[in-house]
Coordinates of C-alpha atoms in Angstrom, one line a residue:
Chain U
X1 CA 132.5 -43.4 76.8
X2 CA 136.0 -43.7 75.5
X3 CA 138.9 -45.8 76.0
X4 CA 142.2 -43.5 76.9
X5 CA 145.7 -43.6 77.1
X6 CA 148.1 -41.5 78.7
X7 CA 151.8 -41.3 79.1
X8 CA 153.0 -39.3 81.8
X9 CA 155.5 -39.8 84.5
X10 CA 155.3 -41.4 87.5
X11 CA 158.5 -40.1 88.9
X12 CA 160.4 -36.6 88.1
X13 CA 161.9 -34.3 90.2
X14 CA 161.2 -30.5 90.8
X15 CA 162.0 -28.3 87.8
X16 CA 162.0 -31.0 85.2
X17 CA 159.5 -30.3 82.2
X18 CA 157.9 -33.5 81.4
X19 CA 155.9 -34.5 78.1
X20 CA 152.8 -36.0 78.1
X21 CA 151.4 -38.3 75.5
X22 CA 147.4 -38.8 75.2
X23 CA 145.3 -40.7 73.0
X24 CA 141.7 -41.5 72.9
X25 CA 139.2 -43.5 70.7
X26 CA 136.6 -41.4 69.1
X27 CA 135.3 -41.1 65.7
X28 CA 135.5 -37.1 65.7
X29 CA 132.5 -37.5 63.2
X30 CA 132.6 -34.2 61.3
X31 CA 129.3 -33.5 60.3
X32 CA 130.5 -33.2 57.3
X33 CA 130.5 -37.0 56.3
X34 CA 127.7 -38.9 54.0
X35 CA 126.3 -42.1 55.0
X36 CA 127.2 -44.2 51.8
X37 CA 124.2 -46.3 51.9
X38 CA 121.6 -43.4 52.1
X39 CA 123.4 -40.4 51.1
X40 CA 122.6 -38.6 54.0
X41 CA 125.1 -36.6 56.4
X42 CA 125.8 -38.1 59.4
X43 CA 125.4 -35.9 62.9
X44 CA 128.5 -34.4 63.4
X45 CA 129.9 -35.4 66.9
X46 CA 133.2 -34.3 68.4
X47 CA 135.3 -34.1 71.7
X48 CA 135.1 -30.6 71.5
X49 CA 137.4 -29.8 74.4
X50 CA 140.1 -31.7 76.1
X51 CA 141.8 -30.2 79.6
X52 CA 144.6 -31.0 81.7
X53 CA 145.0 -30.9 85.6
X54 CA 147.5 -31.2 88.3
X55 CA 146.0 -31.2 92.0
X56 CA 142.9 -29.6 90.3
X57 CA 144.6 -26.4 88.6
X58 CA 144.4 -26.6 85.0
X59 CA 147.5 -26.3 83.4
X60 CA 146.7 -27.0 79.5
X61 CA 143.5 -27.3 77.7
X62 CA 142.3 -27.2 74.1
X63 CA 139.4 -26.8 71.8
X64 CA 138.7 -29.3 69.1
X65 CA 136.8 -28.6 65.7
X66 CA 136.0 -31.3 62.8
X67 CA 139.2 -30.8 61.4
X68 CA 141.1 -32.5 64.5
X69 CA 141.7 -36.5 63.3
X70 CA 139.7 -39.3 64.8
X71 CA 141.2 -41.0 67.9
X72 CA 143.2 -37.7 68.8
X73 CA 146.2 -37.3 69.5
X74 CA 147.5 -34.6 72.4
X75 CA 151.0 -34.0 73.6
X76 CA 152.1 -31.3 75.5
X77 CA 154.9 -30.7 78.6
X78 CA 154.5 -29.6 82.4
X79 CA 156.9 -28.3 84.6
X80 CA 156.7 -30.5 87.4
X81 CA 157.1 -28.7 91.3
X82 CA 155.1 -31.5 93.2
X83 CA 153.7 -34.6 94.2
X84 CA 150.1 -35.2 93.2
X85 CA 147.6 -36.2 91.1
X86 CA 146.6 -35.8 87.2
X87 CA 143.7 -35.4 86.0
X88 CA 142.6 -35.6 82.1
X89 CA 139.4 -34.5 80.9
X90 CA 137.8 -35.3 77.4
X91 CA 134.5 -33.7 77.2
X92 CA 132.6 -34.2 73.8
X93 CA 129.7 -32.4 72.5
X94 CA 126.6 -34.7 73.9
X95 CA 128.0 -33.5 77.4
X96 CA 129.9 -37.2 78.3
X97 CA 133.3 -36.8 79.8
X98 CA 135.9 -39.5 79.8
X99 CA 138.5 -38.7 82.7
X100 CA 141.6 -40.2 83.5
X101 CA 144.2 -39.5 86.4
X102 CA 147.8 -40.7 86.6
X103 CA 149.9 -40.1 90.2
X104 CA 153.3 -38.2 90.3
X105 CA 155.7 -38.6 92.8
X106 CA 158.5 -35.7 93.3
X107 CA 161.4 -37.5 94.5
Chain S
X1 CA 136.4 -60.8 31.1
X2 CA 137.2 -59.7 27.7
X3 CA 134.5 -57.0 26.8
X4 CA 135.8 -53.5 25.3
X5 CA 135.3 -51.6 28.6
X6 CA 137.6 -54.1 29.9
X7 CA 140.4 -53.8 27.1
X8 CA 140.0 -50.4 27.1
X9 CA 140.8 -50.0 30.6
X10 CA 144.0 -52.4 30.1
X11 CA 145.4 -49.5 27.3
X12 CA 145.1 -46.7 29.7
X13 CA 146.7 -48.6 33.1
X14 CA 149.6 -50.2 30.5
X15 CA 149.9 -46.5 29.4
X16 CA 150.1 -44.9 32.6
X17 CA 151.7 -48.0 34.4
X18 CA 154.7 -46.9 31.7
X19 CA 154.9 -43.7 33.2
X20 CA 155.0 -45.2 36.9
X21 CA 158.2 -46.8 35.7
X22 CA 159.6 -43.8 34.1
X23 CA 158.9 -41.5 37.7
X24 CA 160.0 -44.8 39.6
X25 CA 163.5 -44.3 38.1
X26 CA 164.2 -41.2 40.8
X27 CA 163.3 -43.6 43.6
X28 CA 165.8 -46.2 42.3
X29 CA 169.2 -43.6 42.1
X30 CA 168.8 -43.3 45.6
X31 CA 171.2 -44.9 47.7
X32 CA 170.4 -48.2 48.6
X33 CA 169.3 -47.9 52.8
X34 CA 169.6 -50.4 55.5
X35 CA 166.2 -50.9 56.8
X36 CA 166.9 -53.0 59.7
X37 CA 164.6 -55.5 60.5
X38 CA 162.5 -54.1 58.2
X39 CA 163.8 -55.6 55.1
X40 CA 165.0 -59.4 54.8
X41 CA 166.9 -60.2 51.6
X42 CA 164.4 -58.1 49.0
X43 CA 161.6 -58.4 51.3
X44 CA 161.1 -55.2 52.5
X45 CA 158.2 -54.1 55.3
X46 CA 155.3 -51.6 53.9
X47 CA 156.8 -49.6 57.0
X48 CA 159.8 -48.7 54.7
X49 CA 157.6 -47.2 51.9
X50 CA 156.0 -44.8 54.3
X51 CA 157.2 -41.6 55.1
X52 CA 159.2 -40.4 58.5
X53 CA 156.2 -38.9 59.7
X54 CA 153.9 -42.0 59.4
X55 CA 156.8 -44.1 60.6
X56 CA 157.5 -41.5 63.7
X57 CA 153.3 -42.6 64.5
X58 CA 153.8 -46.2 64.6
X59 CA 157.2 -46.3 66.0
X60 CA 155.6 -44.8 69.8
X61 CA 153.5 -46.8 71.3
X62 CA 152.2 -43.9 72.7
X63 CA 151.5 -42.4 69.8
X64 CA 150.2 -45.0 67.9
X65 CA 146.4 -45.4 67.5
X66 CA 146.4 -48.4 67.0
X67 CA 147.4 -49.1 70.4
X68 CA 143.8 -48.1 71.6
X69 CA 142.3 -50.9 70.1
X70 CA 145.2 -53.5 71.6
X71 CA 144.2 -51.9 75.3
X72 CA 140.4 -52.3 73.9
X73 CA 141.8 -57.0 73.4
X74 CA 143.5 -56.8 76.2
X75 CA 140.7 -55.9 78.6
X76 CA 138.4 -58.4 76.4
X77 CA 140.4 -60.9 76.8
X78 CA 139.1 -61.3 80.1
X79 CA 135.8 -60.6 79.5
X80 CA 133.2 -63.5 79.6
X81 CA 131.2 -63.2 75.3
X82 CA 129.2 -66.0 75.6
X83 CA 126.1 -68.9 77.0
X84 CA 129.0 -70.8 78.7
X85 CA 130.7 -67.9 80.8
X86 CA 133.7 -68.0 79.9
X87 CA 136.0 -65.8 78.4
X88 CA 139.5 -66.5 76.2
X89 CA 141.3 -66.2 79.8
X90 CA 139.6 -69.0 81.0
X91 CA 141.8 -71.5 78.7
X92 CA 144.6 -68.9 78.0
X93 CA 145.2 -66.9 81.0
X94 CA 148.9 -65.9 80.3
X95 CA 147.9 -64.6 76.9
X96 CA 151.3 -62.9 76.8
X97 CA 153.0 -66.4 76.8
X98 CA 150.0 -68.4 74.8
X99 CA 149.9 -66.3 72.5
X100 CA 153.7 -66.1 72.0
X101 CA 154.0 -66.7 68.3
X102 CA 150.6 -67.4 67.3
X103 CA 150.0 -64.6 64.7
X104 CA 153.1 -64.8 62.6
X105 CA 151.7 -68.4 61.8
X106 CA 148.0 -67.5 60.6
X107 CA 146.5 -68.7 58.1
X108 CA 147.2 -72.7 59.5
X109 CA 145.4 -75.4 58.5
X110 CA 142.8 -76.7 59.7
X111 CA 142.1 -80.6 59.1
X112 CA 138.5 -81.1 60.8
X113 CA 137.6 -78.3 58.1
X114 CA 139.6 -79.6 55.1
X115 CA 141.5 -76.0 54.8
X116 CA 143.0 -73.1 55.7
X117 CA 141.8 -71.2 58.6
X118 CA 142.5 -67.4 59.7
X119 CA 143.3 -66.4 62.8
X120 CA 140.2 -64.1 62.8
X121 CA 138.4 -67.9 62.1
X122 CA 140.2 -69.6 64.9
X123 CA 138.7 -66.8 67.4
X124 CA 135.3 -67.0 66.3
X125 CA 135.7 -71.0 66.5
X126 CA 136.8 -71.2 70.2
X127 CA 133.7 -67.8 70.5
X128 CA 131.3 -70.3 69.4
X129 CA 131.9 -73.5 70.1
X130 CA 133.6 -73.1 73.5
X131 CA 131.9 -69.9 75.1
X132 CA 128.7 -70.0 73.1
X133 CA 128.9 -66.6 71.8
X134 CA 128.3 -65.2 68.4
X135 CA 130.8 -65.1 65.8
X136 CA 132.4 -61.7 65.0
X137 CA 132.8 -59.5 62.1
X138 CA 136.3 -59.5 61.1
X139 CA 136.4 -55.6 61.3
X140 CA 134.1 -55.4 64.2
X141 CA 135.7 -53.3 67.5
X142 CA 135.9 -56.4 69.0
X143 CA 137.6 -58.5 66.8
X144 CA 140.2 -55.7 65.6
X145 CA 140.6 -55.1 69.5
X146 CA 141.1 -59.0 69.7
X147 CA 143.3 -59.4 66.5
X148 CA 145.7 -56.2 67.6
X149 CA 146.0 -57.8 71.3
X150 CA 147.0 -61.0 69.6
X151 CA 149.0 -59.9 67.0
X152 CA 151.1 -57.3 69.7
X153 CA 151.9 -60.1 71.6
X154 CA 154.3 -61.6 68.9
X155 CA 155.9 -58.1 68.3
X156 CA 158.9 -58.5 66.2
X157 CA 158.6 -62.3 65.8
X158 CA 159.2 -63.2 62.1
X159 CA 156.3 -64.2 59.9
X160 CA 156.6 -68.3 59.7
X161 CA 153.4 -69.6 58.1
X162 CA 153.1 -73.4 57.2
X163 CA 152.9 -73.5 53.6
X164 CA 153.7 -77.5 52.9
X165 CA 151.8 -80.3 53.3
X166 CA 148.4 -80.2 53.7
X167 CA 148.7 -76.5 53.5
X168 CA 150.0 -76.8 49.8
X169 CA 146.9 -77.5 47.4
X170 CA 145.5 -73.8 49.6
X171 CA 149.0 -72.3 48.9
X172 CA 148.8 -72.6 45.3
X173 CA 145.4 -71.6 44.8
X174 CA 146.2 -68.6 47.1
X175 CA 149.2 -67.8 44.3
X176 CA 147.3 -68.6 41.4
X177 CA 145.0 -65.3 42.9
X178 CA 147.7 -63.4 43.0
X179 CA 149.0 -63.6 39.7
X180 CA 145.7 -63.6 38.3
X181 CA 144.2 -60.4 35.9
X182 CA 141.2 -59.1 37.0
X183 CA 138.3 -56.4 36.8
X184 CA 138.0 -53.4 34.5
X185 CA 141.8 -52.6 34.9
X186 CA 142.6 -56.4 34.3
X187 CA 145.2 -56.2 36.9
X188 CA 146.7 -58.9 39.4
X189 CA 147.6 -58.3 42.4
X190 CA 151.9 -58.8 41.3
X191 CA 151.6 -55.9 38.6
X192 CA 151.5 -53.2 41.0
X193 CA 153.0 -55.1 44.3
X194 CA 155.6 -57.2 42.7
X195 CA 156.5 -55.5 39.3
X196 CA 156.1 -52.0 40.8
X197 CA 156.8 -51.2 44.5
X198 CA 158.6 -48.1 45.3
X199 CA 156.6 -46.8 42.4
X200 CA 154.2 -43.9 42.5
X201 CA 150.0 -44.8 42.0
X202 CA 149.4 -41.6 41.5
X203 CA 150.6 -39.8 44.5
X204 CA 151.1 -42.7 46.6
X205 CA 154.0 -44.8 46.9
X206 CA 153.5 -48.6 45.8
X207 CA 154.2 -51.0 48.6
X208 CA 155.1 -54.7 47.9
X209 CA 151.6 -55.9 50.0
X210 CA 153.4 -56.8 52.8
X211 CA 150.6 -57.7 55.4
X212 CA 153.3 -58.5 58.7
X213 CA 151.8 -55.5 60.7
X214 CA 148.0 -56.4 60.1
X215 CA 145.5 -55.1 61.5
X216 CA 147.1 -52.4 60.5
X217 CA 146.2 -48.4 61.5
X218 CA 145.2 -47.1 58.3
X219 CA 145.4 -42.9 58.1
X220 CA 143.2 -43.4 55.4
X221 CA 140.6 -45.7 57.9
X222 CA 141.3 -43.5 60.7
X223 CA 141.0 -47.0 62.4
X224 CA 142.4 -50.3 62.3
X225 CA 141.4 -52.9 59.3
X226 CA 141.8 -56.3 58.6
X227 CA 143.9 -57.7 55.8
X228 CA 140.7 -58.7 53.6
X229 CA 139.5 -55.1 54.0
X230 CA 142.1 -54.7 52.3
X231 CA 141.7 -56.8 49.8
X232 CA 138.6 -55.8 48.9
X233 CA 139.9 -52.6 48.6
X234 CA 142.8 -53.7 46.1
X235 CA 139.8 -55.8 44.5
X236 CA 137.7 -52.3 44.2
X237 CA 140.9 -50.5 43.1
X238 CA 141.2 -52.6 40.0
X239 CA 137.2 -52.7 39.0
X240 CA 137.0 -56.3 40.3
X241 CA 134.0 -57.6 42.1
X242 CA 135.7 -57.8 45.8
X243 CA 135.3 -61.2 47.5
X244 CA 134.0 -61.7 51.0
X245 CA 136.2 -61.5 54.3
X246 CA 137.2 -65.0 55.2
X247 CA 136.2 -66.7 52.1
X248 CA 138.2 -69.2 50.7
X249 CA 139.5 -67.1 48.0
X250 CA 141.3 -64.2 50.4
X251 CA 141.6 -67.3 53.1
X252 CA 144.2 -68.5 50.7
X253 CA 145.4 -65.0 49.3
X254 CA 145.9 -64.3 52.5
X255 CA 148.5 -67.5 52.9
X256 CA 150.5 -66.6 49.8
X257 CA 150.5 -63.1 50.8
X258 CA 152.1 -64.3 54.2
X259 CA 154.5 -66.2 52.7
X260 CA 155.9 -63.5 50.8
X261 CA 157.0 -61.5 53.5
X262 CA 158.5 -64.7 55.5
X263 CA 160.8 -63.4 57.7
X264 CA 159.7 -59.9 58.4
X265 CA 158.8 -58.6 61.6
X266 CA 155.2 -59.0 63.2
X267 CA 154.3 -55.3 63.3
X268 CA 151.0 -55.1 64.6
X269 CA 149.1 -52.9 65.0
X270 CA 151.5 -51.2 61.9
X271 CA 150.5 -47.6 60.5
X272 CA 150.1 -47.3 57.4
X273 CA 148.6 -44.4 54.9
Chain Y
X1 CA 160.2 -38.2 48.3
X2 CA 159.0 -36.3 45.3
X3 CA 155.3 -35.3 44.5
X4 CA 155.5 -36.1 41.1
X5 CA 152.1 -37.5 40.4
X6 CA 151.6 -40.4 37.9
X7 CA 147.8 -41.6 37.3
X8 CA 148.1 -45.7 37.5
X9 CA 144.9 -47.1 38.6
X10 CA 141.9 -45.3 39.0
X11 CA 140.9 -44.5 35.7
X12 CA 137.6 -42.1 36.4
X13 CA 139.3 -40.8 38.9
X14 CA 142.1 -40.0 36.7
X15 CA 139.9 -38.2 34.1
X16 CA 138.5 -36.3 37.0
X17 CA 142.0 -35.3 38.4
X18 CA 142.7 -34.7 35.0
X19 CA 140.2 -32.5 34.0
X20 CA 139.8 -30.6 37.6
X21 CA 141.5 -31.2 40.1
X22 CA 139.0 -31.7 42.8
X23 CA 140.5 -33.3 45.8
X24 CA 138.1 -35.4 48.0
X25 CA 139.2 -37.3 51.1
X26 CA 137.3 -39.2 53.5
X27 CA 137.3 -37.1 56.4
X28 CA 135.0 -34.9 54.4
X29 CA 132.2 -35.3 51.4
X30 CA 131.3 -31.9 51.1
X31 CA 133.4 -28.9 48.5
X32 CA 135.9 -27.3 50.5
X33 CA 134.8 -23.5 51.5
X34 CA 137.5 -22.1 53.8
X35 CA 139.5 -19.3 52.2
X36 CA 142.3 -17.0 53.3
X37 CA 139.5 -14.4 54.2
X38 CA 137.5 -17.1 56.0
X39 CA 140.2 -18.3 58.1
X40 CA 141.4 -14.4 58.8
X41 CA 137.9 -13.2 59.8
X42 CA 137.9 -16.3 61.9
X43 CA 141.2 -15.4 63.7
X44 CA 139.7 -11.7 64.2
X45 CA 137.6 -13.3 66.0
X46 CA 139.9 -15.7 68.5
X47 CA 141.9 -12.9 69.1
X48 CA 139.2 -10.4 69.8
X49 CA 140.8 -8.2 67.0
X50 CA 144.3 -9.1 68.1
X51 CA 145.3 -10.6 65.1
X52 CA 145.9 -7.6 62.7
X53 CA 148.6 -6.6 64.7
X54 CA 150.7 -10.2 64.7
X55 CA 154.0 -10.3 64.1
X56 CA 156.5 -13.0 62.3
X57 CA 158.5 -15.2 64.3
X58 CA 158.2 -16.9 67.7
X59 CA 155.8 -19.6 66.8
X60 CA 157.2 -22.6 64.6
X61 CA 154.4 -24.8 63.0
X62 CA 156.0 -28.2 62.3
X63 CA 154.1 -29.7 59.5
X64 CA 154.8 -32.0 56.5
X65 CA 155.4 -30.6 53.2
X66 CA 153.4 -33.5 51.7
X67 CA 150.7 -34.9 53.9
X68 CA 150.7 -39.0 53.0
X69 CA 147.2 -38.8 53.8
X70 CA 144.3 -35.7 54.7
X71 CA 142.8 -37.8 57.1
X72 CA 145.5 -37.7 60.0
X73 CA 148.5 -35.1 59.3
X74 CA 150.5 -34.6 62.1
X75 CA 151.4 -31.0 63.6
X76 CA 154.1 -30.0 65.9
X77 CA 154.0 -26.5 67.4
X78 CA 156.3 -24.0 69.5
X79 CA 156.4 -21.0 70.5
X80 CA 159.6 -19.3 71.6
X81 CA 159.3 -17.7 75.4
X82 CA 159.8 -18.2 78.8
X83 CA 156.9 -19.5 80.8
X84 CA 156.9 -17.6 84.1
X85 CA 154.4 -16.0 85.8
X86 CA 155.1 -12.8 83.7
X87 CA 156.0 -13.7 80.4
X88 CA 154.4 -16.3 78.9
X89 CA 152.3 -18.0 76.3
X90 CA 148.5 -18.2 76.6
X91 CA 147.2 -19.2 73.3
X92 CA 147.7 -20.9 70.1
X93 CA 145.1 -20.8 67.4
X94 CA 145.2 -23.2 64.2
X95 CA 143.2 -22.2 61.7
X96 CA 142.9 -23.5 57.8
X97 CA 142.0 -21.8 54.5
X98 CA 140.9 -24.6 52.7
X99 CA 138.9 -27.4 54.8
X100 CA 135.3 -27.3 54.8
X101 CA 135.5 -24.6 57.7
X102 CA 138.2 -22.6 59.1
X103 CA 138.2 -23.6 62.4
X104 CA 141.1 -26.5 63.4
X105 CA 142.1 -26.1 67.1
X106 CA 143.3 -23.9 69.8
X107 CA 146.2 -24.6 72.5
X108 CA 145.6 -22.9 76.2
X109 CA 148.8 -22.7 77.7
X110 CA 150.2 -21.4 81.4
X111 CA 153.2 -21.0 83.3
X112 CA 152.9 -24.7 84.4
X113 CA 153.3 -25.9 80.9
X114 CA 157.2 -25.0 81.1
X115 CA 156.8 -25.2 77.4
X116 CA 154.5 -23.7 74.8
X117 CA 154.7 -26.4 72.9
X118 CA 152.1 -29.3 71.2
X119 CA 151.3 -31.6 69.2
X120 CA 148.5 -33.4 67.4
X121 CA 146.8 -34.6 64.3
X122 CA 144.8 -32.4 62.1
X123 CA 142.4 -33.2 59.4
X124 CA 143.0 -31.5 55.6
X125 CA 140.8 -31.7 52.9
X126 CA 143.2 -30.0 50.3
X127 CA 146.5 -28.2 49.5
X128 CA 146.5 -25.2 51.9
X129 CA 148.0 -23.0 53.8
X130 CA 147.5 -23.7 57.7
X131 CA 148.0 -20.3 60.0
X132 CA 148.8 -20.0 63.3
X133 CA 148.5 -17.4 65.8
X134 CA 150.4 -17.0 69.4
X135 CA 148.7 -14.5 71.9
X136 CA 151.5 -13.4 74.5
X137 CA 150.6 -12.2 78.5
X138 CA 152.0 -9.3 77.2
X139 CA 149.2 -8.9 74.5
X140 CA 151.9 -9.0 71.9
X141 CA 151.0 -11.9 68.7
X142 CA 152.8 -13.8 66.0
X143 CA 151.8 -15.8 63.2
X144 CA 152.9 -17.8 61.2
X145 CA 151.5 -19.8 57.8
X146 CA 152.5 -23.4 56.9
X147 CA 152.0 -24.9 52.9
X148 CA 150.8 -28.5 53.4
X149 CA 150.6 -30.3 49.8
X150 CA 148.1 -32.9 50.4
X151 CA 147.8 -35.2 47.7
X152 CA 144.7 -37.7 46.3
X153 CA 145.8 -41.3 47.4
X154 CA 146.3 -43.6 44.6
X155 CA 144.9 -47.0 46.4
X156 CA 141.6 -46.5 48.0
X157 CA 140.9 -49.2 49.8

């Protein structure tokens, strides 16, 4: 659906509290938006809820309304303890999911 | 144009552009800043008139938006558009060295087409004639994905456009635009971006038109635009009649406009409000 | 920067600002109909009830005092705790009084976030107060509510 990026480490070690940087393409159409050539609202659609995972456990997640900008923007930290696998999850209102995982080795 | 409406319209802007002085004095008893790279001599990036937040955006590319749509060129590049099967790696395959420099010297001239030629025009010429595609939009996904990829490439390179030589009779013309009144306002493009920047338009800040981090993320857009989008919308601004992307007319704006900011970084994809 | 606002260009626009003040930005067409009670019913609501009983302090929202644009304003958030299996924080709820709606986001945090921290971009169609509400393990909440000034651009564009 989307094109993603994500900024999260590759290498940490236990303990350390890492941020992660995500952005996604996505018009976040409102619903609340006329079309300027017929003067008619166009269908909201939204990522309505974005979730983050490490070796399948979410540890962050949030729900989107209108009012979030178009190609969102999502930071937030983790505390890392091991090696394995990220997983980010956009899911928008039409049921489509754009996923992306990033690896994380614990020297 | 010289109807009423039109003179009319003149009164209030000479009015109000009076106050716009009056405000701008504030700005100016601030202490002169060193921008960096941002400003060379009293050229100074659009970057500078934003404020930290906007700035903090752009400065990440993690953070910037804008970045999505360089990913979005950089995975085209490679992608075969046209009849012929090829894609722009099959001529430029190391589009990080190929493409070394090549924005900061759009527009170029062109002499199997008599003028000036944008780099959104060189694209669509190798899209057509070599890969038999279609042309693109200048502010289609693709093309902004293309233009960003490009234009990222030659981060930080100085603008350097050819303005001599052939290029000259397209480089006048592009300044005689610029200084020219026009619309309901009757307003050129130097009365609010050379006579005023720093200024407030209402409750933005006047830039001097700088166009070195084009496309640019606009907040406003919520996407990336191309510098005769933005045109048009200065045209609009001032009650003019815009002009089409890539014709002549903002072909050869878009020249003079380059030249102006000679020197100043390549910033794209730049965010701007 | 100051918010001093001088009318330059857009002359229709600047009788309209002039005579009313209506703010319209492109993220949204329609009058703006969040209010304070809006917004507070709404954060009844997230917090099943929760939310008369908030305290001050603890959560810092992080936004600009003049937005440069509605469109794409930037929010920082923190909330003061530790992050362990027994003290930490779950939720964050944004909510606006003055956008179309009241409902902005909400932050779902756990002991694995280390940090109840965030950030993002929010949409607002006016001068407003933005309010945000941190639900503890413990059941406890704060609030806290931000002023963003968010001004009619001068160049559209």
């Amino acid at each position: 659906m989307a094109k993603a990026r994500v900024k999260a480490p590759k290498k940490a070690k236990a303990g350390d509290i890492v941020t992660i940087k995500t952005l996604i393409t996505h018009k976040m159409e409102s619903g609340r938006r006329k079309n300027k050539k017929t003067g008619k609202l166009i269908p909201r659609h939204i990522i309505d809820k974005f979730t983050a995972k490490f070796n399948g456990e979410t540890f962050f997640s949030s729900d989107w309304h209108g009012a979030v900008s178009a190609n969102p923007y999502m930071s937030f930290s983790y505390r890392v303890e091991k090696s394995g696998e990220f997983e980010f999850i956009w899911h928008d209102e039409k049921g489509e999911e754009t996923v992306k995982k990033t690896k994380l080795t614990v020297a | 144009m010289t109807n009423i409406k039109s003179k009319l319209g003149w009164k209030l802007a000479t009015a109000v552009l009076g106050a716009a002085v009056v405000a701008g004095s504030f700005a100016a008893s601030a202490v002169a800043k060193d921008w960096g790279k941002f400003q060379v001599e009293d050229r100074r990036s659009g970057y500078t008139y934003m404020t930290d937040e906007t700035r903090d955006v752009q400065n990440d590319d993690f953070e910037n938006p804008g970045m999505l749509w360089v990913e979005n060129g950089q995975s085209l590049w490679s992608t075969k558009m046209g009849s012929a099967g090829k894609s722009c790696a099959s001529c430029h395959a190391d589009a990080d060295k190929d493409m070394k420099g090549v924005a900061p010297s759009y527009p170029k001239y062109n002499a199997k087409m008599g003028k000036m030629e944008t780099l959104e025009q060189r694209i669509n010429r190798d899209i057509v004639e070599k890969m038999g595609g279609k042309a693109l939009k200048f502010d289609s996904k693709e093309m902004l994905s293309l233009m960003t990829y490009v234009g990222k490439i030659s981060s930080g390179m100085p603008v350097n456009v050819k303005v001599d030589g052939p290029a000259a009779p397209f480089f006048a013309k592009g300044k005689a635009f610029y200084y020219q009144r026009r619309g309901q306002l009757d307003m050129s493009c130097a009365n609010c971006h050379e006579d005023n920047p720093g200024k407030l338009i209402r409750a933005n800040t006047l830039s001097e038109g700088q166009i070195n981090g084009f496309p640019t993320y606009r907040l406003k857009w919520q996407k990336p635009g191309s510098v005769h989008r933005r045109f048009k919308g200065c045209n609009k601004n001032v009650r003019a009649k815009p002009f089409k992307r890539g014709s002549d007319e903002y072909v050869n704006l878009e020249l003079y406009v380059k030249w102006r900011g000679r020197g100043l970084p390549t910033e794209t994809p730049s965010v701007r409000n | 920067m100051t918010n001093m606002k001088v009318e330059v260009l857009d002359r229709r626009q600047f009788l309209v600002t002039a005579g009313a003040a209506a703010a319209f930005i492109g993220g949204f067409s329609s009058a703006a109909n969040a209010t304070p009670e809006t917004a507070a019913a709404l954060l009844k609501e997230l917090t099943k009830g929760g939310a008369a009983g908030a305290m001050e302090g603890k959560i810092k929202i992080d936004l600009p005092e003049i937005a440069e644009n509605g469109n794409t304003v930037p929010v920082k958030l923190s909330v003061e705790s530790p992050m362990t299996a027994d003290s930490y924080v779950k939720s964050v709820h944004l909510v606006s009084e003055g956008n179309p709606g009241p409902e902005m986001a909400s932050f779902h945090f756990t002991p694995a976030s280390g940090k109840a921290n965030a950030a993002a971009r929010m949409r607002l169609a006016k001068t407003q107060n933005v309010v945000g509400i941190a639900e503890m393990s413990d059941g406890k909440f704060y609030v806290s509510k931000t002023q963003v000034k968010v001004t009619i651009g001068g160049c559209g564009g």
